[in-house]
Amino acid sequence: MSGRAKRQMTLGMIVGNRGFFPDHLARTGHQEMKAALEAAGVDVIVLTEADSKYGAVETRQEAAKCAALFAKHREAMDGVVVTLPNFGDERAIADTLRLAGLGVPVLVQATPDTPSKMTIRDRRDSFCGKMSTCNNLTQYGIPYSLTTLHTETPQSAEFKRDIDWFLAVCRVVKGLRRLRIGAIGARPAAFNTVRYSEKILERSGISVETVDLSEILGRVDRMKDGDAAAQGKLASIKKYVEVQNIPDAALLKMAKLGAVIDGWMRETEVTISAIQCWTALEEYFGVVPCTVMSMMSNDGLSSACEVDIAGVVGMHALQLASETPSALLDWNNNYADDPDKAVCFHCSNLPKHFFQSVKMDFQEIIAGTVGKENTFGTCVGRVKAGPMSFARFSTDDLNAKIRGYVGEGEFTNDSLETFGGAGVVKIPQLQRLLRYICENGFEHHVAANFSTVAGAVHEAATRYFGWDVHWHKA
C-alpha cells in the first residue's frame, strides 16, 4: 500500500487426527501445513508434539489445550486454518473453536488421497472427514470457509491461491469489526442518496463518531500559520502532488484543514472518514478538501466525500482485502455505444495510486457557483489502466440489514476528454449490473480498487457478517 507497510498476519492452525486412521499422517500433515503457511509469510500458532500427539487435536483435553493457546494470542489472531491430513476428529475441532471463542474466519482444508496409497497404512479419508467437520461446525453455529477444491495439498498452487484469498477475508473481517468511522460535517441536503443508519452499522460492530463542521473550522481558525502540524502538512501536500499555479493562501488552508482532521482522528481513534464538502467548505472556508482526502486514502485511511458513510465502508473493505488504496467514484456516464463500458468519475479526491499522472487544480463544477478562487484543491488526472474490483454497501433501514454488491472488471486506456478524476471501466454484463443497481435502489457512488478481491470481500461480508451481498459475475 502506498505509504503504509503491509500488516503481519497470524493464523491459528488445528491439525485434525483420528486414531482409527493412520496417525503418522497427522505428523507429516502438521509439518506440511505449517511450512505452507510460513511460506505465505504468516505467523502460525499451533500445538507442538510436546503439547499433544503430533501436535494434533483428537480428544476433548487436546481441544481445551489448543483453545487455551489460541486464547492466549487472541489479539494477534486473524483467522484459523483447520487441516485434515486424515479423517480427523470433527468434535474435537469444533470444541477447540467453541472453547477459544475467537470469532475469526476459519478455513477448512483436506489433503487428498493418492490412488497408489489407499492401504490401511496410508489411506486418509479426509475427503469424507471434511464433510463431518463442516457438519459439526454448522451444528455449533461456527461460520467457516472452504478451499476451492474439496481436497488440496498444502503445497499445491491451488492452496497457495486459497490462502492468499483467505488472508484477504481475514483482513476484511478484522478491519471492519470494531471499525470507527469519522463523520465530519452533515450530509449535504441535496444528497438523500447517502442516507444511512448508524444503528444498523453498529450491529456489525461499526461505530460512527460525528463532529460538526463548524468545530473543525473553529480549530482551523485558531491554528497559527506557523503551527508545526500545519507546516508539516503543507510540506506533505507539496511533496504529494504538483501544486503549480495554486495560490499559497489556498495551500495553507488545505494544510491547516488536514492537520486539524488528522488530530481529531487521533483523538477520537477513528480509522477512516467521510467529509462534508458540497458546498459548505467552498463557500465558507474557500478550498475543497479533495487533496487532503486523497492523501488519507492513499495511505489506507479511506476518506469519502458527501458524508457517504456506507460508501467508505466499501472503500475500506476493498482496501483491507487488497492492501492497496481505494477510491469512491460515481457511476457517471455511458462510454459511446459500448454496453459493457462506462465512465467512472469524481471531481476529485481519488488517491494518487489511481492516476497515470496527477496535478492539483480547481473544482470546475462548484466553481460555477462559488467562484474559482474558492475551489482549489482537487486532484485532476486520468485513471490508469488495470484490474478493478468494486463494492457498494448500504444500510437497508426498512429491513434492518446491510446489503450491497461486489464485482470485478478493469480500467481501460480508452480515450476520454473531461475534467476531474475519471476513467473508463469495462465490466462484463455491465447492463445487467446497472439494472440490478437501479431495481434495488442502490446509490450512484461505488468504491473501486486496483485488484481482483471481490470474492474475498463477498466471503467476509456474507459468511462472517451475514450481509445480503450480490456478487456480479459474467
Short mmCIF file of C-alpha atoms in Angstrom, two decimals, residues 62-247:
data_model
loop_
_atom_site.label_atom_id
_atom_site.label_comp_id
_atom_site.label_asym_id
_atom_site.label_seq_id
_atom_site.Cartn_x
_atom_site.Cartn_y
_atom_site.Cartn_z
CA GLU A 62 -6.36 -31.63 23.49
CA ALA A 63 -9.13 -29.36 22.25
CA ALA A 64 -9.05 -27.46 25.55
CA LYS A 65 -5.27 -27.15 25.37
CA CYS A 66 -5.38 -25.82 21.80
CA ALA A 67 -8.20 -23.41 22.66
CA ALA A 68 -6.19 -22.05 25.60
CA LEU A 69 -3.21 -21.49 23.29
CA PHE A 70 -5.37 -19.62 20.81
CA ALA A 71 -7.00 -17.54 23.55
CA LYS A 72 -3.57 -16.53 24.82
CA HIS A 73 -2.87 -14.99 21.41
CA ARG A 74 -6.40 -13.65 20.91
CA GLU A 75 -5.44 -10.09 19.96
CA ALA A 76 -2.95 -11.21 17.32
CA MET A 77 -5.13 -13.90 15.74
CA ASP A 78 -6.56 -13.10 12.31
CA GLY A 79 -8.05 -16.49 11.47
CA VAL A 80 -7.76 -20.26 11.88
CA VAL A 81 -6.85 -22.97 9.37
CA VAL A 82 -8.22 -26.45 10.03
CA THR A 83 -6.12 -29.04 8.22
CA LEU A 84 -7.25 -32.64 7.79
CA PRO A 85 -4.33 -34.90 6.87
CA ASN A 86 -6.62 -37.82 7.75
CA PHE A 87 -10.34 -38.05 8.58
CA GLY A 88 -9.84 -36.04 11.78
CA ASP A 89 -11.98 -35.83 14.88
CA GLU A 90 -14.80 -33.45 13.99
CA ARG A 91 -15.98 -32.93 17.58
CA ALA A 92 -12.53 -32.00 18.85
CA ILE A 93 -12.10 -29.48 16.04
CA ALA A 94 -15.48 -27.87 16.75
CA ASP A 95 -14.83 -27.92 20.50
CA THR A 96 -11.50 -26.16 20.00
CA LEU A 97 -13.12 -23.31 18.11
CA ARG A 98 -16.03 -23.03 20.54
CA LEU A 99 -13.79 -23.01 23.61
CA ALA A 100 -11.39 -20.47 22.06
CA GLY A 101 -14.29 -18.15 21.19
CA LEU A 102 -12.19 -16.12 18.77
CA GLY A 103 -14.92 -15.16 16.29
CA VAL A 104 -12.40 -15.12 13.42
CA PRO A 105 -12.69 -16.67 9.95
CA VAL A 106 -11.98 -20.39 9.68
CA LEU A 107 -10.66 -22.18 6.58
CA VAL A 108 -11.22 -25.95 6.30
CA GLN A 109 -8.67 -27.83 4.18
CA ALA A 110 -8.46 -31.56 3.47
CA THR A 111 -5.45 -33.36 1.97
CA PRO A 112 -6.21 -35.68 -0.96
CA ASP A 113 -5.55 -39.41 -1.07
CA THR A 114 -3.16 -40.91 -3.61
CA PRO A 115 -4.61 -43.85 -5.57
CA SER A 116 -1.43 -45.88 -5.09
CA LYS A 117 -1.54 -45.31 -1.31
CA MET A 118 -5.00 -46.50 -0.33
CA THR A 119 -3.96 -49.29 2.02
CA ILE A 120 -4.84 -49.29 5.71
CA ARG A 121 -1.43 -47.79 6.45
CA ASP A 122 -1.71 -44.69 4.26
CA ARG A 123 -5.39 -44.10 3.43
CA ARG A 124 -6.51 -40.65 4.58
CA ASP A 125 -10.28 -40.46 4.12
CA SER A 126 -10.04 -36.69 4.66
CA PHE A 127 -12.33 -36.30 1.62
CA CYS A 128 -15.08 -37.73 3.83
CA GLY A 129 -13.80 -36.26 7.08
CA LYS A 130 -14.11 -32.72 5.73
CA MET A 131 -17.86 -33.23 5.40
CA SER A 132 -18.12 -34.38 9.00
CA THR A 133 -16.06 -31.43 10.22
CA CYS A 134 -18.23 -28.97 8.31
CA ASN A 135 -21.36 -30.69 9.62
CA ASN A 136 -20.22 -30.23 13.21
CA LEU A 137 -19.16 -26.63 12.70
CA THR A 138 -22.61 -25.97 11.28
CA GLN A 139 -24.22 -27.61 14.30
CA TYR A 140 -22.07 -25.44 16.62
CA GLY A 141 -23.01 -22.29 14.72
CA ILE A 142 -19.40 -21.59 13.73
CA PRO A 143 -19.07 -19.99 10.27
CA TYR A 144 -16.28 -21.31 8.06
CA SER A 145 -14.78 -21.00 4.58
CA LEU A 146 -13.81 -23.70 2.12
CA THR A 147 -10.91 -24.24 -0.26
CA THR A 148 -11.60 -24.02 -3.99
CA LEU A 149 -11.21 -27.77 -4.47
CA HIS A 150 -12.67 -30.19 -1.94
CA THR A 151 -9.18 -31.62 -1.34
CA GLU A 152 -5.89 -29.79 -1.89
CA THR A 153 -2.35 -30.45 -0.75
CA PRO A 154 -0.80 -27.66 1.34
CA GLN A 155 1.99 -27.33 -1.23
CA SER A 156 -0.31 -27.00 -4.24
CA ALA A 157 -0.76 -23.91 -6.37
CA GLU A 158 -4.49 -24.09 -5.61
CA PHE A 159 -3.91 -23.90 -1.88
CA LYS A 160 -1.45 -21.05 -2.26
CA ARG A 161 -4.14 -19.06 -4.08
CA ASP A 162 -6.69 -20.09 -1.46
CA ILE A 163 -4.54 -18.98 1.46
CA ASP A 164 -3.92 -15.61 -0.18
CA TRP A 165 -7.71 -15.29 -0.61
CA PHE A 166 -8.36 -16.39 2.97
CA LEU A 167 -5.86 -13.87 4.34
CA ALA A 168 -7.77 -11.16 2.46
CA VAL A 169 -11.02 -12.41 4.02
CA CYS A 170 -9.40 -12.27 7.45
CA ARG A 171 -8.18 -8.71 6.92
CA VAL A 172 -11.67 -7.55 5.91
CA VAL A 173 -13.35 -9.22 8.88
CA LYS A 174 -10.86 -7.94 11.43
CA GLY A 175 -10.70 -4.50 9.84
CA LEU A 176 -14.46 -3.95 9.75
CA ARG A 177 -15.23 -5.45 13.15
CA ARG A 178 -14.93 -2.68 15.76
CA LEU A 179 -14.24 -0.16 12.98
CA ARG A 180 -14.69 3.50 13.94
CA ILE A 181 -15.62 5.95 11.17
CA GLY A 182 -15.40 9.72 11.46
CA ALA A 183 -18.38 11.63 10.03
CA ILE A 184 -17.06 15.16 9.55
CA GLY A 185 -19.96 17.52 8.98
CA ALA A 186 -23.58 16.93 7.99
CA ARG A 187 -24.82 15.11 4.93
CA PRO A 188 -25.34 17.70 2.17
CA ALA A 189 -29.07 18.37 1.88
CA ALA A 190 -29.13 17.51 -1.81
CA PHE A 191 -27.67 14.04 -1.23
CA ASN A 192 -30.56 11.95 0.09
CA THR A 193 -28.86 9.07 -1.70
CA VAL A 194 -26.21 8.73 1.02
CA ARG A 195 -28.57 8.40 3.97
CA TYR A 196 -27.60 5.56 6.30
CA SER A 197 -28.40 4.02 9.68
CA GLU A 198 -25.80 4.19 12.45
CA LYS A 199 -27.77 1.62 14.43
CA ILE A 200 -27.66 -0.99 11.68
CA LEU A 201 -23.92 -0.46 11.23
CA GLU A 202 -23.47 -0.81 14.99
CA ARG A 203 -24.95 -4.31 14.85
CA SER A 204 -21.92 -5.33 12.82
CA GLY A 205 -19.54 -3.61 15.23
CA ILE A 206 -19.07 -0.49 13.07
CA SER A 207 -19.33 2.78 15.01
CA VAL A 208 -19.67 6.33 13.71
CA GLU A 209 -18.08 9.28 15.52
CA THR A 210 -19.63 12.57 14.44
CA VAL A 211 -18.24 16.08 14.57
CA ASP A 212 -19.85 19.31 13.38
CA LEU A 213 -18.05 21.00 10.51
CA SER A 214 -18.08 24.26 12.50
CA GLU A 215 -15.94 22.62 15.18
CA ILE A 216 -13.34 21.57 12.61
CA LEU A 217 -13.30 25.04 11.05
CA GLY A 218 -13.12 26.60 14.51
CA ARG A 219 -9.98 24.62 15.24
CA VAL A 220 -8.56 25.64 11.87
CA ASP A 221 -9.27 29.30 12.67
CA ARG A 222 -7.37 29.04 15.96
CA MET A 223 -4.35 27.38 14.37
CA LYS A 224 -1.40 29.72 13.72
CA ASP A 225 0.11 29.81 10.24
CA GLY A 226 3.43 28.69 11.66
CA ASP A 227 1.96 25.79 13.65
CA ALA A 228 4.24 22.74 13.31
CA ALA A 229 1.39 20.43 12.32
CA ALA A 230 0.16 22.85 9.65
CA GLN A 231 3.63 23.38 8.22
CA GLY A 232 4.29 19.66 8.25
CA LYS A 233 1.07 19.01 6.36
CA LEU A 234 1.89 21.80 3.89
CA ALA A 235 5.22 20.15 3.11
CA SER A 236 3.48 16.80 2.68
CA ILE A 237 0.96 18.31 0.24
CA LYS A 238 3.69 19.85 -1.90
CA LYS A 239 5.54 16.55 -1.95
CA TYR A 240 2.39 14.57 -2.75
CA VAL A 241 1.03 16.43 -5.78
CA GLU A 242 2.04 19.10 -8.29
CA VAL A 243 0.81 22.47 -6.94
CA GLN A 244 1.97 24.82 -9.67
CA ASN A 245 -0.38 27.82 -10.11
CA ILE A 246 -2.16 27.13 -6.80
CA PRO A 247 -2.27 30.22 -4.51
#
